[in-house]
mmCIF file of C-alpha atoms in Angstrom:
data_model
loop_
_atom_site.group_PDB
_atom_site.id
_atom_site.type_symbol
_atom_site.label_atom_id
_atom_site.label_comp_id
_atom_site.label_asym_id
_atom_site.label_seq_id
_atom_site.Cartn_x
_atom_site.Cartn_y
_atom_site.Cartn_z
ATOM 1 C CA MET A 198 22.119 39.528 -18.930
ATOM 2 C CA ASP A 199 25.843 40.390 -18.738
ATOM 3 C CA LEU A 200 26.116 38.791 -15.399
ATOM 4 C CA THR A 201 28.798 36.113 -14.512
ATOM 5 C CA LEU A 202 28.091 32.894 -12.728
ATOM 6 C CA ARG A 203 30.713 31.504 -10.386
ATOM 7 C CA PRO A 204 31.411 29.439 -7.184
ATOM 8 C CA ALA A 205 30.133 31.409 -4.288
ATOM 9 C CA ARG A 206 32.664 32.891 -1.235
ATOM 10 C CA VAL A 207 32.312 33.412 1.769
ATOM 11 C CA ALA A 208 32.493 37.183 1.449
ATOM 12 C CA ASP A 209 29.140 36.702 -0.614
ATOM 13 C CA HIS A 210 26.977 36.596 2.536
ATOM 14 C CA ASP A 211 26.059 40.004 3.151
ATOM 15 C CA ASP A 212 24.890 40.961 -0.247
ATOM 16 C CA VAL A 213 22.942 37.291 -0.405
ATOM 17 C CA ALA A 214 21.609 38.085 3.170
ATOM 18 C CA ALA A 215 20.373 41.382 2.210
ATOM 19 C CA PHE A 216 18.119 40.148 -0.357
ATOM 20 C CA THR A 217 16.893 37.061 1.113
ATOM 21 C CA ARG A 218 15.811 38.762 4.115
ATOM 22 C CA ASP A 219 12.521 39.064 3.110
ATOM 23 C CA THR A 220 11.974 36.273 0.995
ATOM 24 C CA TRP A 221 8.275 35.310 1.712
ATOM 25 C CA PRO A 222 7.122 38.668 3.290
ATOM 26 C CA GLU A 223 3.205 37.853 2.999
ATOM 27 C CA ARG A 224 3.961 34.396 4.804
ATOM 28 C CA GLU A 225 6.092 35.928 7.859
ATOM 29 C CA LEU A 226 8.479 32.955 7.261
ATOM 30 C CA GLU A 227 12.199 33.377 7.795
ATOM 31 C CA ASP A 228 14.397 32.420 4.775
ATOM 32 C CA TYR A 229 17.100 30.236 5.858
ATOM 33 C CA LEU A 230 19.722 31.041 3.697
ATOM 34 C CA PRO A 231 21.148 34.356 6.018
ATOM 35 C CA ARG A 232 21.778 31.464 8.719
ATOM 36 C CA THR A 233 23.072 29.122 5.971
ATOM 37 C CA PHE A 234 25.133 30.662 3.261
ATOM 38 C CA ARG A 235 28.336 31.372 4.614
ATOM 39 C CA ALA A 236 28.661 27.642 6.121
ATOM 40 C CA TRP A 237 27.606 26.268 2.735
ATOM 41 C CA ALA A 238 30.427 28.454 0.698
ATOM 42 C CA GLU A 239 33.172 27.439 3.306
ATOM 43 C CA SER A 240 32.185 23.760 2.486
ATOM 44 C CA ASP A 241 31.557 23.231 -1.073
ATOM 45 C CA ASP A 242 33.226 20.348 -2.656
ATOM 46 C CA ASP A 243 32.825 17.471 -5.038
ATOM 47 C CA THR A 244 29.457 17.050 -3.549
ATOM 48 C CA LYS A 245 27.861 20.077 -3.453
ATOM 49 C CA ARG A 246 27.936 23.200 -5.517
ATOM 50 C CA THR A 247 26.640 26.645 -4.517
ATOM 51 C CA LEU A 248 26.764 29.426 -7.289
ATOM 52 C CA VAL A 249 26.062 33.114 -7.287
ATOM 53 C CA ALA A 250 25.447 35.234 -10.213
ATOM 54 C CA ASP A 251 27.785 38.070 -10.024
ATOM 55 C CA ASP A 252 27.110 41.771 -11.192
ATOM 56 C CA ASP A 253 30.337 44.162 -10.882
ATOM 57 C CA GLY A 254 31.767 41.878 -7.695
ATOM 58 C CA HIS A 255 27.777 41.897 -5.944
ATOM 59 C CA ALA A 256 26.246 38.691 -5.907
ATOM 60 C CA VAL A 257 22.361 39.071 -6.760
ATOM 61 C CA GLY A 258 21.364 35.522 -7.324
ATOM 62 C CA VAL A 259 22.524 32.357 -5.608
ATOM 63 C CA ILE A 260 21.520 28.301 -6.071
ATOM 64 C CA GLN A 261 22.883 25.420 -4.594
ATOM 65 C CA GLY A 262 23.238 22.063 -5.924
ATOM 66 C CA VAL A 263 23.951 18.601 -4.042
ATOM 67 C CA HIS A 264 25.130 15.266 -5.242
ATOM 68 C CA LEU A 265 23.080 13.345 -2.997
ATOM 69 C CA THR A 266 23.721 9.077 -4.373
ATOM 70 C CA GLU A 267 25.393 8.050 -7.479
ATOM 71 C CA ARG A 268 22.201 8.645 -9.759
ATOM 72 C CA GLU A 269 20.240 11.142 -7.827
ATOM 73 C CA ALA A 270 20.942 15.310 -7.271
ATOM 74 C CA TRP A 271 19.112 18.105 -5.461
ATOM 75 C CA VAL A 272 18.891 21.533 -6.689
ATOM 76 C CA GLN A 273 17.715 24.261 -3.570
ATOM 77 C CA ALA A 274 18.011 27.784 -2.604
ATOM 78 C CA LEU A 275 17.520 29.293 -5.984
ATOM 79 C CA ARG A 276 16.805 33.132 -5.385
ATOM 80 C CA VAL A 277 17.452 36.344 -7.133
ATOM 81 C CA HIS A 278 17.780 39.758 -5.968
ATOM 82 C CA PRO A 279 14.133 41.919 -6.449
ATOM 83 C CA ASP A 280 15.896 44.085 -9.119
ATOM 84 C CA TYR A 281 17.392 40.976 -11.342
ATOM 85 C CA ARG A 282 13.880 38.911 -11.551
ATOM 86 C CA ASP A 283 12.211 38.632 -14.970
ATOM 87 C CA ARG A 284 15.289 38.677 -17.196
ATOM 88 C CA GLY A 285 15.924 34.617 -17.308
ATOM 89 C CA LEU A 286 18.782 34.726 -14.717
ATOM 90 C CA ALA A 287 16.622 31.771 -12.726
ATOM 91 C CA ARG A 288 16.979 30.064 -15.701
ATOM 92 C CA ARG A 289 20.797 30.185 -16.104
ATOM 93 C CA LEU A 290 21.517 29.438 -12.372
ATOM 94 C CA THR A 291 19.525 26.198 -12.616
ATOM 95 C CA ASP A 292 20.597 25.312 -15.945
ATOM 96 C CA ALA A 293 24.386 25.638 -14.675
ATOM 97 C CA VAL A 294 23.473 23.415 -11.581
ATOM 98 C CA LEU A 295 21.809 20.860 -13.825
ATOM 99 C CA SER A 296 24.671 20.825 -16.231
ATOM 100 C CA TRP A 297 26.973 20.268 -13.177
ATOM 101 C CA ALA A 298 25.169 17.072 -11.744
ATOM 102 C CA ARG A 299 24.806 15.737 -15.097
ATOM 103 C CA GLU A 300 28.868 16.307 -15.534
ATOM 104 C CA ARG A 301 28.914 13.923 -12.422
ATOM 105 C CA GLY A 302 26.461 11.171 -13.468
ATOM 106 C CA ALA A 303 23.390 12.097 -11.918
ATOM 107 C CA VAL A 304 20.309 11.092 -13.797
ATOM 108 C CA VAL A 305 17.662 12.998 -11.919
ATOM 109 C CA CYS A 306 17.970 16.229 -10.352
ATOM 110 C CA ARG A 307 14.959 16.835 -7.679
ATOM 111 C CA ASN A 308 13.923 19.860 -5.775
ATOM 112 C CA LEU A 309 11.221 20.734 -2.794
ATOM 113 C CA VAL A 310 8.794 23.849 -3.309
ATOM 114 C CA PHE A 311 6.152 24.733 -0.799
ATOM 115 C CA SER A 312 2.861 24.091 -2.130
ATOM 116 C CA TRP A 313 1.821 27.758 -1.608
ATOM 117 C CA ASN A 314 4.254 29.590 -3.339
ATOM 118 C CA VAL A 315 2.661 29.518 -7.164
ATOM 119 C CA ALA A 316 5.774 31.585 -8.103
ATOM 120 C CA SER A 317 8.497 29.057 -7.554
ATOM 121 C CA LEU A 318 6.218 26.364 -9.003
ATOM 122 C CA SER A 319 5.610 27.874 -12.348
ATOM 123 C CA LEU A 320 9.581 28.685 -12.569
ATOM 124 C CA ALA A 321 9.898 25.041 -11.700
ATOM 125 C CA ARG A 322 7.724 23.700 -14.245
ATOM 126 C CA GLY A 323 8.977 26.087 -16.733
ATOM 127 C CA VAL A 324 12.891 25.073 -16.528
ATOM 128 C CA GLY A 325 12.328 21.611 -16.711
ATOM 129 C CA PHE A 326 11.039 19.935 -13.445
ATOM 130 C CA ASP A 327 7.917 18.074 -13.721
ATOM 131 C CA PRO A 328 5.744 17.133 -10.812
ATOM 132 C CA THR A 329 6.573 13.677 -8.925
ATOM 133 C CA THR A 330 5.286 13.483 -5.349
ATOM 134 C CA GLU A 331 3.524 15.158 -2.214
ATOM 135 C CA PHE A 332 4.327 14.981 1.388
ATOM 136 C CA ARG A 333 2.963 16.458 4.883
ATOM 137 C CA TRP A 334 4.848 16.271 8.355
ATOM 138 C CA ALA A 335 2.924 14.538 11.430
ATOM 139 C CA ARG A 336 4.122 16.099 14.482
ATOM 140 C CA ILE A 337 4.226 13.584 17.773
ATOM 141 C CA GLU A 338 4.804 14.712 20.993
ATOM 142 C CA ALA A 339 7.466 12.808 22.366
ATOM 143 C CA ASP A 340 5.880 10.332 25.154
ATOM 144 C CA SER A 341 7.813 7.715 27.265
ATOM 145 C CA GLY A 342 4.677 5.934 28.184
ATOM 146 C CA ALA A 343 2.873 5.732 24.938
ATOM 147 C CA ASP A 344 1.771 2.291 24.120
ATOM 148 C CA PRO A 345 2.244 0.874 20.687
ATOM 149 C CA GLY A 346 -0.523 -1.995 21.494
ATOM 150 C CA LEU A 347 1.742 -4.053 18.817
ATOM 151 C CA ASP A 348 4.975 -5.245 18.650
ATOM 152 C CA VAL A 349 7.475 -3.070 17.854
ATOM 153 C CA CYS A 350 11.116 -4.355 16.081
ATOM 154 C CA ALA A 351 13.869 -3.194 14.420
ATOM 155 C CA ASP A 352 14.126 -5.919 11.718
ATOM 156 C CA PRO A 353 15.583 -4.121 8.257
ATOM 157 C CA GLU A 354 14.418 -7.332 6.202
ATOM 158 C CA ALA A 355 11.054 -7.198 7.303
ATOM 159 C CA GLY A 356 10.944 -3.187 6.885
ATOM 160 C CA TRP A 357 12.228 -3.845 3.423
ATOM 161 C CA THR A 358 9.903 -5.900 2.412
ATOM 162 C CA PHE A 359 6.925 -4.066 3.889
ATOM 163 C CA TRP A 360 8.153 -1.167 2.232
ATOM 164 C CA ALA A 361 8.944 -2.558 -1.070
ATOM 165 C CA ASP A 362 5.349 -3.332 -1.517
ATOM 166 C CA SER A 363 3.583 -0.246 0.461
ATOM 167 C CA ASP A 364 1.292 2.529 -0.964
ATOM 168 C CA ALA A 365 3.279 4.808 0.918
ATOM 169 C CA ARG A 366 5.919 3.805 -1.382
ATOM 170 C CA ASP A 367 3.994 3.908 -4.537
ATOM 171 C CA HIS A 368 2.530 7.197 -3.878
ATOM 172 C CA LEU A 369 6.115 8.626 -2.948
ATOM 173 C CA ARG A 370 7.949 7.041 -5.796
ATOM 174 C CA GLY A 371 10.307 5.520 -3.344
ATOM 175 C CA LEU A 372 11.189 8.573 -1.971
ATOM 176 C CA THR A 373 11.919 9.511 1.433
ATOM 177 C CA ILE A 374 14.369 12.333 3.461
ATOM 178 C CA HIS A 375 18.358 11.534 2.492
ATOM 179 C CA PRO A 376 19.716 10.680 5.665
ATOM 180 C CA SER A 377 22.869 13.444 5.537
ATOM 181 C CA GLU A 378 20.972 16.079 4.005
ATOM 182 C CA ALA A 379 18.142 18.011 5.838
ATOM 183 C CA TRP A 380 15.156 19.024 3.501
ATOM 184 C CA THR A 381 16.146 16.284 0.836
ATOM 185 C CA LEU A 382 14.898 13.346 -0.869
ATOM 186 C CA SER A 383 16.494 10.297 -2.203
ATOM 187 C CA GLU A 384 15.424 7.049 -2.915
ATOM 188 C CA LEU A 385 15.282 4.646 -0.039
ATOM 189 C CA ARG A 386 17.669 1.770 -0.262
ATOM 190 C CA PRO A 387 18.058 -1.344 1.821
ATOM 191 C CA ALA A 388 21.222 0.151 2.899
ATOM 192 C CA ASP A 389 19.520 2.735 4.568
ATOM 193 C CA LEU A 390 17.213 0.703 6.970
ATOM 194 C CA GLU A 391 20.405 -1.562 8.083
ATOM 195 C CA ARG A 392 21.997 1.896 8.839
ATOM 196 C CA ALA A 393 19.037 3.360 10.992
ATOM 197 C CA ALA A 394 18.717 -0.277 12.813
ATOM 198 C CA GLY A 395 22.646 -0.030 13.449
ATOM 199 C CA VAL A 396 21.645 2.836 15.228
ATOM 200 C CA GLY A 397 18.630 2.283 17.057
ATOM 201 C CA GLY A 398 16.503 4.436 14.625
ATOM 202 C CA LEU A 399 14.510 1.828 12.548
ATOM 203 C CA ILE A 400 11.361 0.658 13.795
ATOM 204 C CA ILE A 401 9.165 -1.675 12.537
ATOM 205 C CA VAL A 402 5.568 -2.714 13.959
ATOM 206 C CA GLN A 403 4.325 -6.205 13.972
ATOM 207 C CA GLY A 404 0.938 -7.787 14.432
ATOM 208 C CA GLY A 405 -0.045 -10.689 11.990
ATOM 209 C CA GLY A 406 3.001 -9.519 9.469
ATOM 210 C CA THR A 407 4.899 -6.608 9.141
ATOM 211 C CA ARG A 408 2.199 -3.236 9.013
ATOM 212 C CA GLY A 409 4.534 -0.599 9.352
ATOM 213 C CA LEU A 410 8.114 1.264 9.592
ATOM 214 C CA ALA A 411 9.434 4.629 10.320
ATOM 215 C CA VAL A 412 12.954 5.331 9.897
ATOM 216 C CA ARG A 413 14.803 8.113 12.325
ATOM 217 C CA ASN A 414 16.896 10.512 10.393
ATOM 218 C CA ARG A 415 18.292 13.265 12.850
ATOM 219 C CA ALA A 416 17.592 15.221 15.927
ATOM 220 C CA PHE A 417 17.886 19.108 15.405
ATOM 221 C CA GLU A 418 16.662 22.364 17.382
ATOM 222 C CA ALA A 419 13.966 24.893 16.642
ATOM 223 C CA ASP A 420 12.093 27.258 18.499
ATOM 224 C CA ASP A 421 13.379 26.467 22.007
ATOM 225 C CA GLU A 422 12.254 22.766 21.585
ATOM 226 C CA ARG A 423 14.405 19.668 20.989
ATOM 227 C CA TRP A 424 12.662 17.374 17.802
ATOM 228 C CA THR A 425 13.665 13.970 16.533
ATOM 229 C CA GLU A 426 12.823 13.604 12.342
ATOM 230 C CA TYR A 427 11.720 10.909 10.631
ATOM 231 C CA ALA A 428 12.427 9.997 7.099
ATOM 232 C CA VAL A 429 9.070 8.554 6.531
ATOM 233 C CA GLY A 430 6.322 7.059 8.185
ATOM 234 C CA ALA A 431 4.343 3.850 6.015
ATOM 235 C CA TRP A 432 1.808 1.666 7.488
ATOM 236 C CA ALA A 433 -1.012 -1.161 6.516
ATOM 237 C CA ASP A 434 -4.062 0.307 8.403
ATOM 238 C CA LEU A 435 -5.331 2.807 11.413
ATOM 239 C CA ASP A 436 -4.504 0.271 13.551
ATOM 240 C CA ALA A 437 -1.063 0.088 12.524
ATOM 241 C CA ALA A 438 -0.930 3.854 12.146
ATOM 242 C CA ARG A 439 -1.790 4.589 15.620
ATOM 243 C CA ALA A 440 0.835 2.012 16.781
ATOM 244 C CA LEU A 441 3.554 3.804 14.559
ATOM 245 C CA VAL A 442 2.731 7.063 16.174
ATOM 246 C CA ALA A 443 2.863 5.865 19.973
ATOM 247 C CA ALA A 444 6.270 3.940 18.735
ATOM 248 C CA VAL A 445 7.981 7.281 17.112
ATOM 249 C CA ALA A 446 6.231 9.055 20.591
ATOM 250 C CA GLN A 447 8.330 6.537 23.070
ATOM 251 C CA ASP A 448 11.163 6.305 20.365
ATOM 252 C CA ALA A 449 11.626 10.706 20.549
ATOM 253 C CA ALA A 450 10.994 10.399 24.396
ATOM 254 C CA THR A 451 14.009 8.151 24.945
ATOM 255 C CA LEU A 452 16.343 10.852 23.021
ATOM 256 C CA ASP A 453 14.992 13.443 25.129
ATOM 257 C CA ALA A 454 12.837 15.249 22.291
ATOM 258 C CA ASP A 455 10.059 17.565 22.832
ATOM 259 C CA ARG A 456 8.460 16.386 19.634
ATOM 260 C CA ALA A 457 9.139 14.521 16.502
ATOM 261 C CA ARG A 458 7.758 14.951 12.988
ATOM 262 C CA LEU A 459 7.207 12.254 10.633
ATOM 263 C CA LEU A 460 7.099 12.410 6.757
ATOM 264 C CA VAL A 461 3.642 10.919 5.480
ATOM 265 C CA PRO A 462 2.097 10.678 1.971
ATOM 266 C CA GLU A 463 -0.046 13.011 0.891
ATOM 267 C CA THR A 464 -2.926 11.304 0.485
ATOM 268 C CA PRO A 465 -6.296 11.101 1.909
ATOM 269 C CA ARG A 466 -5.920 7.842 3.551
ATOM 270 C CA PHE A 467 -2.399 8.649 5.377
ATOM 271 C CA VAL A 468 -3.580 12.106 6.203
ATOM 272 C CA THR A 469 -6.604 11.048 7.769
ATOM 273 C CA ASP A 470 -4.887 8.073 9.587
ATOM 274 C CA ALA A 471 -2.061 10.305 10.989
ATOM 275 C CA ALA A 472 -4.741 12.426 12.367
ATOM 276 C CA ALA A 473 -6.823 9.843 13.869
ATOM 277 C CA ALA A 474 -3.589 8.481 15.694
ATOM 278 C CA ARG A 475 -3.856 11.907 17.224
ATOM 279 C CA ALA A 476 -1.145 13.310 15.376
ATOM 280 C CA ASP A 477 -1.190 17.023 14.489
ATOM 281 C CA VAL A 478 -0.925 17.193 10.820
ATOM 282 C CA SER A 479 1.344 19.856 8.657
ATOM 283 C CA GLY A 480 -1.289 22.229 7.137
ATOM 284 C CA ASP A 481 0.151 22.630 3.831
ATOM 285 C CA PRO A 482 2.061 19.599 1.486
ATOM 286 C CA ASP A 483 5.160 20.142 0.485
ATOM 287 C CA PHE A 484 5.734 19.299 -3.504
ATOM 288 C CA VAL A 485 8.931 17.184 -4.590
ATOM 289 C CA LEU A 486 9.809 17.653 -8.431
ATOM 290 C CA ALA A 487 11.863 16.127 -10.717
ATOM 291 C CA ALA A 488 14.190 17.086 -13.926
ATOM 292 C CA ASP A 489 15.420 14.177 -16.037
ATOM 293 C CA LEU A 490 19.054 14.953 -17.050
ATOM 294 C CA THR A 491 18.968 11.758 -19.505
ATOM 295 C CA ASP A 492 17.366 14.726 -21.611
ATOM 296 C CA PRO A 493 20.092 16.961 -23.417
ATOM 297 C CA ASP A 494 17.435 19.808 -23.323
ATOM 298 C CA VAL A 495 17.390 19.738 -19.659
ATOM 299 C CA GLY A 496 20.051 22.085 -18.456
ATOM 300 C CA ASP A 497 22.718 23.214 -20.908
ATOM 301 C CA GLU A 498 24.778 25.748 -19.194
ATOM 302 C CA GLY A 499 27.968 25.000 -17.162
ATOM 303 C CA VAL A 500 30.405 26.935 -14.809
#
């Protein structure tokens, strides 16, 4: 295709908004790009690259890469105008971001695809991404009177020791929501627990040893409600799950939130534990996939 891949410009907003407003018409879901693209184009820097495919001055495709840590990158918002699909443009955009991430020193680049989005899952596998893990959200009503029934503290060393040997870490491959980027995942590190503890956002459940942890990530507004988000929830058994859900409900209430959402591994035990703890569990899991950037055949087009 005789198209140019180039850095996004604020002036591309109207073009991008026009072909992303109805990304998932069968699901009646609103695409976030019409709301976020302008800010993305304005804020691109050494750690973020938003690209568009240009056809005679009009943006007909878009993608963004984010460098999360020294070794980890993320790709998101791959969209192609309906008139330009099935021509290899999605691969060109993805390869360009993967090449950019590799040049910056990343050895892995991940993305997230809704489990129901079969077309995007097929595309991701076709351009070099392999399955990594899956998760759901446990949604919890804020409640200042919730009683965990177990001791709750904010000890990052105890939390790390528990996390390092937990079933949750094994299933999630060590991944949790990244502390500075919504809807992206990176490897949880001891420094992340220390950071969370420093702002009162680390929840450790203890009782005969450490039995669970949650890491508060951010607060946000959605559908006229205030939410708190927790990068991960992990526990040893059902009693610990109930204690952790109650502690999260308490914590959310202290921040004047209406509700909280807690990332939990997509396994029968974790999902049913969350449900038994009276959390409302999201109906569909989200899949995380990863591309190995040490493979020279993954991502071969730069911009």
